[in-house]
Short mmCIF file of C-alpha atoms in Angstrom, two decimals:
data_model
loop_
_atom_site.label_atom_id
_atom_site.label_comp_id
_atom_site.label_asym_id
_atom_site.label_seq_id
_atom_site.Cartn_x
_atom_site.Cartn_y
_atom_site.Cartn_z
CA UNK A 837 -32.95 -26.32 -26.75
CA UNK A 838 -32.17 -24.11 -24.04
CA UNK A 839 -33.50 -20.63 -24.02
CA UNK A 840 -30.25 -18.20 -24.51
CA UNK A 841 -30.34 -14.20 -23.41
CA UNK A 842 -27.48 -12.28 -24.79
CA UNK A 843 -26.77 -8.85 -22.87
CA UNK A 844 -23.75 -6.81 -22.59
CA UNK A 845 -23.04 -6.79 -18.77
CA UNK A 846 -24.36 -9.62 -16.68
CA UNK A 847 -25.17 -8.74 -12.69
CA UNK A 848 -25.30 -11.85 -10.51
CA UNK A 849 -26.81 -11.20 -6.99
CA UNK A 850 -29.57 -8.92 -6.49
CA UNK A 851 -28.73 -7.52 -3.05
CA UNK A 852 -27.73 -4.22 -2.54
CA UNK A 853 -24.53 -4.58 -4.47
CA UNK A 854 -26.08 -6.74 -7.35
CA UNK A 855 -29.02 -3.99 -7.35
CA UNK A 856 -26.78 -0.70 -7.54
CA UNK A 857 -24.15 -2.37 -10.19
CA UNK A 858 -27.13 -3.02 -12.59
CA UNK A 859 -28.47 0.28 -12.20
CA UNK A 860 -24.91 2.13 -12.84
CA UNK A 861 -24.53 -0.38 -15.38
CA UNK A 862 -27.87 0.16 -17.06
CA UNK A 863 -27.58 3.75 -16.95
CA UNK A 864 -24.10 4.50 -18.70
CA UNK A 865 -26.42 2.65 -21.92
CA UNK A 866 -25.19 -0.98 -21.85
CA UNK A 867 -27.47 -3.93 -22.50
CA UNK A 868 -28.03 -5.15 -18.26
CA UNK A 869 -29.50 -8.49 -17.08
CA UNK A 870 -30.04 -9.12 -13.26
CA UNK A 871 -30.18 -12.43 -12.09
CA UNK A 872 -31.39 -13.51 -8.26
CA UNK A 873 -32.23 -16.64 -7.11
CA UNK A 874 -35.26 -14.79 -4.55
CA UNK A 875 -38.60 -13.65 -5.89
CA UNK A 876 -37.78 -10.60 -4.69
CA UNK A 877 -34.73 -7.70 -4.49
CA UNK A 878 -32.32 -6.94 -1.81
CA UNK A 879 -30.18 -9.91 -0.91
CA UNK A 880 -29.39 -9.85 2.98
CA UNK A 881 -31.42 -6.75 3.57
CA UNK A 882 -34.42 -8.16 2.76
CA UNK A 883 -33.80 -12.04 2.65
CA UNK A 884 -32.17 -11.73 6.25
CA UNK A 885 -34.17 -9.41 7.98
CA UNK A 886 -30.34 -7.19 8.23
CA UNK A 887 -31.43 -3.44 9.07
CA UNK A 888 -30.94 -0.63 9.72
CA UNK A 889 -28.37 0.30 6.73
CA UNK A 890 -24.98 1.36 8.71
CA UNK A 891 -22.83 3.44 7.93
CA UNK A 892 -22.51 6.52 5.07
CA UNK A 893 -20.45 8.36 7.67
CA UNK A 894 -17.31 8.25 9.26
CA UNK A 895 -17.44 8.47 13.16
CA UNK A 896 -17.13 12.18 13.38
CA UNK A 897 -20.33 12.64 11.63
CA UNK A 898 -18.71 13.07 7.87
CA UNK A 899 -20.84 11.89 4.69
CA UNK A 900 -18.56 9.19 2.58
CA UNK A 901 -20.86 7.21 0.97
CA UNK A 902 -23.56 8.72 -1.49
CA UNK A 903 -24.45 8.13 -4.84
CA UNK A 904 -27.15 5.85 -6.10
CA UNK A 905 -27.00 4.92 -2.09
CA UNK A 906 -28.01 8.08 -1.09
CA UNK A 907 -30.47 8.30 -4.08
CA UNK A 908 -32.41 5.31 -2.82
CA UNK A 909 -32.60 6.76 0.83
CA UNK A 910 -33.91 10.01 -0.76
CA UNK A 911 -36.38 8.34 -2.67
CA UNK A 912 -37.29 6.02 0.54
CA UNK A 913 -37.66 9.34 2.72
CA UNK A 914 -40.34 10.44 -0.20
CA UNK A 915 -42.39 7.36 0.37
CA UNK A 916 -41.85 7.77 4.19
CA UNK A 917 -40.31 4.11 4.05
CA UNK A 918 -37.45 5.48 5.60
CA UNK A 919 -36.44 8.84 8.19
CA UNK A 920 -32.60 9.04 6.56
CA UNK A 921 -29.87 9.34 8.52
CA UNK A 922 -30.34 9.34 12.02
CA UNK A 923 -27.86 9.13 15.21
CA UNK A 924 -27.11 5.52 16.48
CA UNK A 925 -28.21 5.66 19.97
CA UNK A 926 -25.96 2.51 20.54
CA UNK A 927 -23.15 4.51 20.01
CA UNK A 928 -21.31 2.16 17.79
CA UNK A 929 -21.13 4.94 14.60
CA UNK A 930 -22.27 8.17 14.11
CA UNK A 931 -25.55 7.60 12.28
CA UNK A 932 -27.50 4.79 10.87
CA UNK A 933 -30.38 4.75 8.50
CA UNK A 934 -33.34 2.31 8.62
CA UNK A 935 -35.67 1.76 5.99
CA UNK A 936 -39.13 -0.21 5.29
CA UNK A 937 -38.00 -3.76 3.64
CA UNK A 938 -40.92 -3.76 1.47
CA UNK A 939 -41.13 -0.68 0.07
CA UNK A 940 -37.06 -1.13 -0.31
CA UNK A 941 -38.14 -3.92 -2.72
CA UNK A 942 -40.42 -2.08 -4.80
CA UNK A 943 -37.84 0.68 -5.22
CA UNK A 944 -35.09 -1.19 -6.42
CA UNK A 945 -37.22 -2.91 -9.01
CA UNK A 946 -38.15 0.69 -9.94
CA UNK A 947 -35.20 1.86 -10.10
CA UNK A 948 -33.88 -1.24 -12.33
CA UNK A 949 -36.93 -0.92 -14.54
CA UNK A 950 -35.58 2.95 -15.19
CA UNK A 951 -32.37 2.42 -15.70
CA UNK A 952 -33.69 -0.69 -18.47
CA UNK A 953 -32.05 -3.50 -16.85
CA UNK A 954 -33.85 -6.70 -17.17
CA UNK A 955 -34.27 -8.54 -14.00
CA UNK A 956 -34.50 -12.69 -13.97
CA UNK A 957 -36.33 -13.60 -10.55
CA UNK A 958 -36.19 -16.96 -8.85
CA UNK A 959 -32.76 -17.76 -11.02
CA UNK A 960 -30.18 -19.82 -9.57
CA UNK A 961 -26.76 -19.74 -11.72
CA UNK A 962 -25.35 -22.98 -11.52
CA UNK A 963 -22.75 -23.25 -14.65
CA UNK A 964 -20.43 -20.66 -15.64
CA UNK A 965 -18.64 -21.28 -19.15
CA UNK A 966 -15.13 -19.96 -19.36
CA UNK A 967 -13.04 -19.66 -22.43
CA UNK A 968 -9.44 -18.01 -22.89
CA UNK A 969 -9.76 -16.57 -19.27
CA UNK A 970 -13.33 -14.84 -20.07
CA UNK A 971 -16.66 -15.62 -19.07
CA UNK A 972 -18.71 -16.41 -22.29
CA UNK A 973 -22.13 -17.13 -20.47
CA UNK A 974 -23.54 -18.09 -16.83
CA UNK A 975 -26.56 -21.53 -16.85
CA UNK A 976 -29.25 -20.74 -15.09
CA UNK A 977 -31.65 -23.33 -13.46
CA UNK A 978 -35.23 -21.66 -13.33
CA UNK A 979 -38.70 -22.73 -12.87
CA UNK A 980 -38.93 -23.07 -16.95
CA UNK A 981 -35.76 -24.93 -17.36
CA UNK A 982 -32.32 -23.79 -18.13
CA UNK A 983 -31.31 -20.70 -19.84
CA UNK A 984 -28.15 -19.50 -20.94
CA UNK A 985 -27.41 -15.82 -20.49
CA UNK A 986 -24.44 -14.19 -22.34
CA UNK A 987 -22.58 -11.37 -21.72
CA UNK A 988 -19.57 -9.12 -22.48
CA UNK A 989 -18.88 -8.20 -18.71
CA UNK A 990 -19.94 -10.58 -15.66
CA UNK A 991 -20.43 -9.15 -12.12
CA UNK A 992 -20.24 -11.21 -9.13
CA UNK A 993 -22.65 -10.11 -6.43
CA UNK A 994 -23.83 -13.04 -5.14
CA UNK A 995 -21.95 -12.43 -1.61
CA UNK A 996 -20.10 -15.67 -1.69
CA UNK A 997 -17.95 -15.32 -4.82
CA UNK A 998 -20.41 -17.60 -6.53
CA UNK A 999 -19.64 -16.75 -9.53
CA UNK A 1000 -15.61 -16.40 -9.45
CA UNK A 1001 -15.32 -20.14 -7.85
CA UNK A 1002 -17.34 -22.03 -10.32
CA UNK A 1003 -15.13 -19.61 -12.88
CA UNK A 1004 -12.44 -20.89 -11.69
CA UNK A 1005 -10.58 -18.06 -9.29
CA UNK A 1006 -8.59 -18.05 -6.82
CA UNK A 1007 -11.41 -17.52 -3.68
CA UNK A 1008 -10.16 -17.41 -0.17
CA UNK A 1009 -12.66 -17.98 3.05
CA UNK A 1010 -12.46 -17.03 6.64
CA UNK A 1011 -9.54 -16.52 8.84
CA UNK A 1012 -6.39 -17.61 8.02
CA UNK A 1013 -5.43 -20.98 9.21
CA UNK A 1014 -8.91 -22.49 10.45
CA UNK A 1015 -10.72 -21.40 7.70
CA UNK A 1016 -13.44 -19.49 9.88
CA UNK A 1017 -15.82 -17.27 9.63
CA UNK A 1018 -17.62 -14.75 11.81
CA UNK A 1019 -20.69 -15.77 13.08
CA UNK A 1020 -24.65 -16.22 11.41
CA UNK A 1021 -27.13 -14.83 12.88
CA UNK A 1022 -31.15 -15.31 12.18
CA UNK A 1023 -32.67 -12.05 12.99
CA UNK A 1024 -36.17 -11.38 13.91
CA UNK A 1025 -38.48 -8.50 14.59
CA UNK A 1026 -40.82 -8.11 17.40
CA UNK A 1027 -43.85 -5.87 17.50
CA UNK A 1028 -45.66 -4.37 21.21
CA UNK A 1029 -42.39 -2.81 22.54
CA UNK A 1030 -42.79 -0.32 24.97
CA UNK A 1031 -39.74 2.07 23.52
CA UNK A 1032 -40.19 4.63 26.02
CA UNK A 1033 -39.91 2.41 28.99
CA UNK A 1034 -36.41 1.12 27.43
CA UNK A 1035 -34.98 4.03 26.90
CA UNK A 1036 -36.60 4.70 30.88
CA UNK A 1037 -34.61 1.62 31.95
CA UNK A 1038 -31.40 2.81 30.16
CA UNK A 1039 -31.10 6.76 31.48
CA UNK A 1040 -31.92 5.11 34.95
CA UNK A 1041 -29.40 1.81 34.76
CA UNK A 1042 -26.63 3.10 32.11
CA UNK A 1043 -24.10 0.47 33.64
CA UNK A 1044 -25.90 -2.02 31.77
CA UNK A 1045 -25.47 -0.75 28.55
CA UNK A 1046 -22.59 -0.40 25.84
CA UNK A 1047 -19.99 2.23 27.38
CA UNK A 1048 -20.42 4.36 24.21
CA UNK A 1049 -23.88 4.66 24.55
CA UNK A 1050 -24.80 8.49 23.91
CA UNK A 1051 -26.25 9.05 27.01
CA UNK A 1052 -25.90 12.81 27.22
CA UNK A 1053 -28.08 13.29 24.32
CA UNK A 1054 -30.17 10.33 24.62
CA UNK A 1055 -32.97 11.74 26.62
CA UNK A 1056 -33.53 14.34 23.53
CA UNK A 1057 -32.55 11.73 20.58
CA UNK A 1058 -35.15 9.14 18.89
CA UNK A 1059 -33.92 5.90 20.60
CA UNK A 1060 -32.48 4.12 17.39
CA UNK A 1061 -30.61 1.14 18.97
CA UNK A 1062 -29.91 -0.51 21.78
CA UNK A 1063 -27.02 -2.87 23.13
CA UNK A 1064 -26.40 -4.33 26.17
CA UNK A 1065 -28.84 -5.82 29.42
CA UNK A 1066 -25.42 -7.29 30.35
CA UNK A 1067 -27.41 -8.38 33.43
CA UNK A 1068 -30.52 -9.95 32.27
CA UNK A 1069 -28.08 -11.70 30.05
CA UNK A 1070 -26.16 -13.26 32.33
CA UNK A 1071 -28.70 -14.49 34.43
CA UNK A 1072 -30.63 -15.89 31.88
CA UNK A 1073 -27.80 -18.04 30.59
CA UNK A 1074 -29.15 -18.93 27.19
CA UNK A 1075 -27.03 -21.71 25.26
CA UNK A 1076 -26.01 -18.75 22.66
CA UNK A 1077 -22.16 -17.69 22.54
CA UNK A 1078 -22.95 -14.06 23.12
CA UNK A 1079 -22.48 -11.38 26.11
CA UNK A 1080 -25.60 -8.58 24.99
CA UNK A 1081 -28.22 -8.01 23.33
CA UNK A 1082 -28.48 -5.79 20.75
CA UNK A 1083 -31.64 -4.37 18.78
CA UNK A 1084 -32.54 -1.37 16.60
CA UNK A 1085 -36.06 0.35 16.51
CA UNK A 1086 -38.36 0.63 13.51
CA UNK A 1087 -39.51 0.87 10.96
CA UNK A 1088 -43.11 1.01 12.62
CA UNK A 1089 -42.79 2.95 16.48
CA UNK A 1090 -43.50 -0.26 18.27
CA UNK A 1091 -40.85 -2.31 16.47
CA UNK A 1092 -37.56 -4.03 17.04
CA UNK A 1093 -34.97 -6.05 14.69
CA UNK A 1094 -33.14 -8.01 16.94
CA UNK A 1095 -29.36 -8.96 16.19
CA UNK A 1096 -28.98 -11.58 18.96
CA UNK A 1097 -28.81 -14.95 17.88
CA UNK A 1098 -25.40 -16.79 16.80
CA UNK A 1099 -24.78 -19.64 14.98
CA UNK A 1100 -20.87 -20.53 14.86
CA UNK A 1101 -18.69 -23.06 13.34
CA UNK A 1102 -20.57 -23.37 10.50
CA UNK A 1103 -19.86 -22.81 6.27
CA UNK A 1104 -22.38 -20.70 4.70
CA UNK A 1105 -21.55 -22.09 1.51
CA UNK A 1106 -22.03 -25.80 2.86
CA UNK A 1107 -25.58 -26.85 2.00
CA UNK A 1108 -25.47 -29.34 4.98
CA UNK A 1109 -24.19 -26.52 7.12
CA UNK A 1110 -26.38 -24.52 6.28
CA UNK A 1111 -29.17 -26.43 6.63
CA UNK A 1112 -28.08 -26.85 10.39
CA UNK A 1113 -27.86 -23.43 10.51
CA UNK A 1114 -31.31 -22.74 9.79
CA UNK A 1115 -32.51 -25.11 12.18
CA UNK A 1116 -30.55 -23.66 14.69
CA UNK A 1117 -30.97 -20.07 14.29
CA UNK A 1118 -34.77 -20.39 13.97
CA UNK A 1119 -34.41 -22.30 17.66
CA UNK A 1120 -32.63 -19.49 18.87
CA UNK A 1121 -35.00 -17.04 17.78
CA UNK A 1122 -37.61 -18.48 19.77
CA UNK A 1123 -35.55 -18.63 22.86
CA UNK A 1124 -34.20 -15.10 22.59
CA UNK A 1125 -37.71 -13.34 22.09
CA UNK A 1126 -38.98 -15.81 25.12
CA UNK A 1127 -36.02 -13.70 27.04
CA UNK A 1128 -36.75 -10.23 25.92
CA UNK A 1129 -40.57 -10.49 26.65
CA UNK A 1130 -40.00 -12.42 30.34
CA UNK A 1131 -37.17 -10.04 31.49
CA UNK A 1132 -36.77 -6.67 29.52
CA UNK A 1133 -38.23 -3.81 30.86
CA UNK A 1134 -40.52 -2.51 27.49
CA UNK A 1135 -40.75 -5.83 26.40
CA UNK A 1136 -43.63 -7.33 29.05
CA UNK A 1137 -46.48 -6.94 25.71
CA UNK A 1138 -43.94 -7.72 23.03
CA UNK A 1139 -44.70 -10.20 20.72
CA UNK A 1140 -42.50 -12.25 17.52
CA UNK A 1141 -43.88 -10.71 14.29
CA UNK A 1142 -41.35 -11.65 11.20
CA UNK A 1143 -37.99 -13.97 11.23
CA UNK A 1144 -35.97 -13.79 8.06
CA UNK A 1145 -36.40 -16.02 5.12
CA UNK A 1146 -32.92 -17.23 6.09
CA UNK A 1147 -30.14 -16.73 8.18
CA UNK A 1148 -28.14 -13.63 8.06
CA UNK A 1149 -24.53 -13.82 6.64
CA UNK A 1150 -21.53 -11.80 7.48
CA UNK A 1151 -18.81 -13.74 5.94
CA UNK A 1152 -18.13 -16.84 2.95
CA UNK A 1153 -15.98 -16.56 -0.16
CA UNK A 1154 -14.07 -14.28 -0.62
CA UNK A 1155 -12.10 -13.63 -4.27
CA UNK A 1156 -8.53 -13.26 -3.61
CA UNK A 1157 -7.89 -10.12 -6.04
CA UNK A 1158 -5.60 -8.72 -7.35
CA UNK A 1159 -5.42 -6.29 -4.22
CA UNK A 1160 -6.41 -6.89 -1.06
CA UNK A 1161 -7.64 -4.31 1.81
CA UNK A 1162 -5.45 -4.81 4.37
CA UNK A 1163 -6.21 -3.80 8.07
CA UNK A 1164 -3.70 -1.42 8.38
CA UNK A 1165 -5.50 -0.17 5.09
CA UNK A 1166 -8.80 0.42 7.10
CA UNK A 1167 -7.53 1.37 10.45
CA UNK A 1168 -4.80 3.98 9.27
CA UNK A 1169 -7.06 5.91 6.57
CA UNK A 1170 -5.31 4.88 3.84
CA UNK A 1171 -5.72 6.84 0.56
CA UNK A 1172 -5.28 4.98 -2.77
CA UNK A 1173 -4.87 6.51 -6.16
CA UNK A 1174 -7.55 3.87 -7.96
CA UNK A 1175 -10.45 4.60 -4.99
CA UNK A 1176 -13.38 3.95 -6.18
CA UNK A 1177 -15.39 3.85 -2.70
CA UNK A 1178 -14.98 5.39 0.47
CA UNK A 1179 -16.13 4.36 4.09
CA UNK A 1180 -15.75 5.09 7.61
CA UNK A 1181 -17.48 1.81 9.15
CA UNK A 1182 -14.63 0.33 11.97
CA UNK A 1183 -13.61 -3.24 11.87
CA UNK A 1184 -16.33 -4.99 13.44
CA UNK A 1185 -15.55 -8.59 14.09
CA UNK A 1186 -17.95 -10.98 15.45
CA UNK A 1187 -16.02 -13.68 16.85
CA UNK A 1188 -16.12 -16.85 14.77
CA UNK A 1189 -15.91 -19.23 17.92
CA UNK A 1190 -15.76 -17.00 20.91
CA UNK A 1191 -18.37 -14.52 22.59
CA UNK A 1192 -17.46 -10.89 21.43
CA UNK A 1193 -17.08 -8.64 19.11
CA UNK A 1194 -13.46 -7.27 18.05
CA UNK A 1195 -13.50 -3.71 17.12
CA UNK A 1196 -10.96 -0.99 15.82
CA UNK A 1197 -11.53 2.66 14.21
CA UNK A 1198 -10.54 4.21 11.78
CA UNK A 1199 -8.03 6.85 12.03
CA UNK A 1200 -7.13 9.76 9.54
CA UNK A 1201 -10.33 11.68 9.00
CA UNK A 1202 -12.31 8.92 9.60
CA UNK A 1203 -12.42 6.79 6.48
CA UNK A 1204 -10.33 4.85 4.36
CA UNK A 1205 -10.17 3.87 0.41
CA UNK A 1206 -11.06 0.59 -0.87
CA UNK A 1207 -9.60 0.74 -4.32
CA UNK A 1208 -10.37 -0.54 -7.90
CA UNK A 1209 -7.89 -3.38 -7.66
CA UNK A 1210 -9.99 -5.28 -4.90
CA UNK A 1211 -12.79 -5.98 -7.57
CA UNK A 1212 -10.30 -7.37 -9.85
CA UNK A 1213 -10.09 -11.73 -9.55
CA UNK A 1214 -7.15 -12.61 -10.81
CA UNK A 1215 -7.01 -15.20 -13.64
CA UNK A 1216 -10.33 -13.46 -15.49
CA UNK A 1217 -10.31 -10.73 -17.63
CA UNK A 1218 -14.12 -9.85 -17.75
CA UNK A 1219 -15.19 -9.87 -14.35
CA UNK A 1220 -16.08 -7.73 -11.47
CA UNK A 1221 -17.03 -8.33 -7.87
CA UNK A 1222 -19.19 -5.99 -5.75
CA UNK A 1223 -20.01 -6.48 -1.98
CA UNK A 1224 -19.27 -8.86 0.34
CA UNK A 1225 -17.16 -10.57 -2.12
CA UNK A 1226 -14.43 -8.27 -2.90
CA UNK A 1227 -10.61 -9.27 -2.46
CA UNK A 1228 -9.81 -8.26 1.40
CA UNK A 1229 -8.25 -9.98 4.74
CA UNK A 1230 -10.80 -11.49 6.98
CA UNK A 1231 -9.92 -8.51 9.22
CA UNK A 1232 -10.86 -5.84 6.71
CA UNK A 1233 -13.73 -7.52 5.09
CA UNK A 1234 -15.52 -6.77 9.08
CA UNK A 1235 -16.13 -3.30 7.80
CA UNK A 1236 -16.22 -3.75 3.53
CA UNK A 1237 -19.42 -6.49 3.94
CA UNK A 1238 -21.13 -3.51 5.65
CA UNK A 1239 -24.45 -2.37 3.17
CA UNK A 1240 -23.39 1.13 2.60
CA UNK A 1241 -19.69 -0.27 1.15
CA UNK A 1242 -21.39 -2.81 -0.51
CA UNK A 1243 -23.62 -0.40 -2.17
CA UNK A 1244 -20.64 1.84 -3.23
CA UNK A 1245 -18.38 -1.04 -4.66
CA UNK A 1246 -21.54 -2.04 -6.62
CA UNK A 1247 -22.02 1.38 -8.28
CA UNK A 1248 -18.46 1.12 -9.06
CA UNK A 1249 -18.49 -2.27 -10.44
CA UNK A 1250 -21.23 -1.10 -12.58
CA UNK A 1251 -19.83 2.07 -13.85
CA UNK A 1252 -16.67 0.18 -14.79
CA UNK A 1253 -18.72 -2.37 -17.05
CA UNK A 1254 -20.41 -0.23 -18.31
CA UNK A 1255 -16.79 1.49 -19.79
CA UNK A 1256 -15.09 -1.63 -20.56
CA UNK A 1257 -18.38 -2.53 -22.92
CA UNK A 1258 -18.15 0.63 -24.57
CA UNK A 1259 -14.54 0.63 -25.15
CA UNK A 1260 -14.18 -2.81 -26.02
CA UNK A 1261 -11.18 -3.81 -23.22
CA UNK A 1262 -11.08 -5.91 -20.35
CA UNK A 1263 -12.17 -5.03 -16.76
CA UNK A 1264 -8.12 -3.97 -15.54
CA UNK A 1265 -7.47 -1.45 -18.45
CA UNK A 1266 -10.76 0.40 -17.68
CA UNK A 1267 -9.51 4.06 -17.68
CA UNK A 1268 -8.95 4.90 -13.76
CA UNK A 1269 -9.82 8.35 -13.69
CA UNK A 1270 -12.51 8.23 -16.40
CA UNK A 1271 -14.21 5.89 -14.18
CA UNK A 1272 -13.57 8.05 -11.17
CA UNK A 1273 -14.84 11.00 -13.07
CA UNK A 1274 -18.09 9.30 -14.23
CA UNK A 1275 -18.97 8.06 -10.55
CA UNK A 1276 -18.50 11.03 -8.84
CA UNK A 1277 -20.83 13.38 -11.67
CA UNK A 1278 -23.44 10.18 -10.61
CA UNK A 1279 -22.74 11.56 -6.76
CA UNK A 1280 -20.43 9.13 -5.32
CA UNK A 1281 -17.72 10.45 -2.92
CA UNK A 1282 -13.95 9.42 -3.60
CA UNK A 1283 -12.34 12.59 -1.73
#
């Protein structure tokens, strides 16, 4: 017989959506499992190498994201695994924050352990039994066989709306029309870089760097990150669909995590495609850090130190809610009565079969809502998504599948739970303002 766990809200995904919905979950006193398929926490941000954590402000320098978020960072600064908030020196947002991976790991777990969530490593959910439009239980497949985990209230975290499509919602992916999505991208670090020299190279040859570069303060600012060497680029003509190179420093002071490779036309939720996409990324990352240490000024004694356990992804599944975030939504600051998560990250699209990058601000003061209704899936009464996931246009999920967001929509997801087990109701009649109430006493920022 199958071994069966029986818990009142269920987390799927243990990045940093899956990691702050269990915790808000666990904390407002309802029974929590976490389930991730690693044997470790944090999803993309550990898995895939993606750093530094951007942004929890709006472009004009504004705090919009906080809560457990900010706690972790706090806790992280404690530990010296991370310096906070600092200003991006590419110039792309106002600040960034990077963090130490492995001491990021370690925290979470912590900070689950606290808040008396119990966490099932190296799970993969496979089955998900629905009855009367609610989720009774998720199947896992583990290393000692199947186990059945029950729940009251399901959260999908997985990133690619694992849960809601073997559920049986309606899931949208990509762009409308072809179906595609933005770019993967295998990311690497390299150790040995000369920092100093590159930000030398940059104050002396600012041409060849993105236009919003800082350079006014940079000769006084901590380089954080760096895009651009349109030049070296060019002239290197490397088979990969991209016009820069882009890279942000730390944690240690000789240390780069490069964002440079690009795998395109692929489905991240292919296993065949993905598989490719391995192959291919890891082949890029040996050809890009090849570049960088041949041609980059700062980069002569670099050497390859770490490349993710697997390819970085931006974009999948998608649920198609019972709201979704609309560009105009983003771009125009738009203020919705059932916010539940604010953030001021622009539209950043990485072109899913061309070179660049499309990008658009946000107007207003600087940030827009993403409301409660985007977590809803229609045709389910009991469950939540949190992260990438959420119900959006392919246009507006280029800033709501940044970390920060996810982190927010994951606290809410797992405040709301946590209110729908208590009262007994479904996941839509969870009391707006109650919830709204609850997240901002645990430090979240709605106004």
């Amino acid at each position: 017989m199958d071994k069966r766990i029986i818990a009142d809200v269920v987390v799927c995904g243990g990045g940093p959506a899956g990691v702050n919905a269990a915790i808000a979950a666990g904390r407002s006193g309802a029974r929590t499992v976490l389930v991730e398929r690693y044997g470790f926490i944090g999803g993309m941000s550990t898995a895939a190498l993606v750093y530094p954590w951007m942004t929890f402000h709006t472009t004009e320098g504004k705090q919009v994201i906080a809560g457990i978020a900010q706690e972790m960072i706090d806790r992280l600064k404690e530990r010296n695994a991370s310096p906070g908030h600092v200003r991006d020196t590419v110039g792309f947002v106002h600040t960034i924050t990077p963090y130490h991976p492995e001491h990021y790991k370690i925290l979470a777990l912590e900070m689950l352990r606290e808040a008396g969530v119990k966490v099932l490593l190296h799970s993969f959910v496979d089955q998900v039994d629905v009855a009367e439009s609610r989720i009774q239980s998720v199947q896992l497949t583990t290393k000692s066989g199947k186990i059945q985990v029950q729940g009251k209230v399901f959260i999908d975290a997985t990133g690619d709306a694992d849960i809601a499509y073997l559920a049986g919602a309606p899931c949208l992916q990509g762009r409308d029309g072809d179906r595609l999505t933005q770019p993967m991208t295998m990311k690497f670090r390299m150790r040995g870089v000369d920092l100093e020299r590159v930000k030398q190279y940059m104050l002396e040859h600012p041409d060849e760097f993105y236009k919003k570069t800082p350079f006014e303060e940079l000769p006084t600012l901590p380089l954080s990150g760096v895009l651009g060497y349109y030049k070296h680029w060019k002239e290197a003509n490397l088979p990969i669909n991209r016009d820069q190179v882009l890279f942000f420093t730390g944690p240690e002071a000789d240390e780069v995590l490069v964002n440079t490779t690009r795998v395109q036309g692929l489905d991240g939720t292919d296993v065949e495609d993905l598989t490719e996409a391995e192959e291919l990324g890891r082949k890029q990352v040996l050809m890009v850090a090849e570049f960088m240490r041949s041609r980059l000024p700062g980069f002569e004694k670099a050497s390859l130190s770490s490349v993710g356990a697997q390819i970085g992804i931006r974009e999948t599944r998608r649920i198609d809610g019972v709201y979704a975030l609309q560009v105009d939504d983003v771009v125009q600051g738009r203020r919705f009565t059932d916010v539940i998560a604010r953030s001021g990250y622009p539209i950043d699209i990485h072109d899913p079969s061309g070179k660049g990058v499309t990008a658009a601000w946000v107007q207003g003061d600087g940030a827009y809502d993403i409301p409660y209704r985007c977590l809803l899936p229609q045709k389910l009464s009991n469950l939540l998504t949190a992260g990438r996931c959420i119900s959006t246009t392919h246009e507006a999920l280029a800033t709501t599948r940044l970390t920060p967001s996810c982190m927010a929509t994951g606290q809410a997801a797992g405040s709301a739970a946590g209110l729908a087990v208590r009262d007994e109701i479904t996941v839509s009649d969870v009391d707006i303002q109650e919830l709204q109430y609850i997240m901002e006493v645990d430090g979240a920022l709605l106004k």
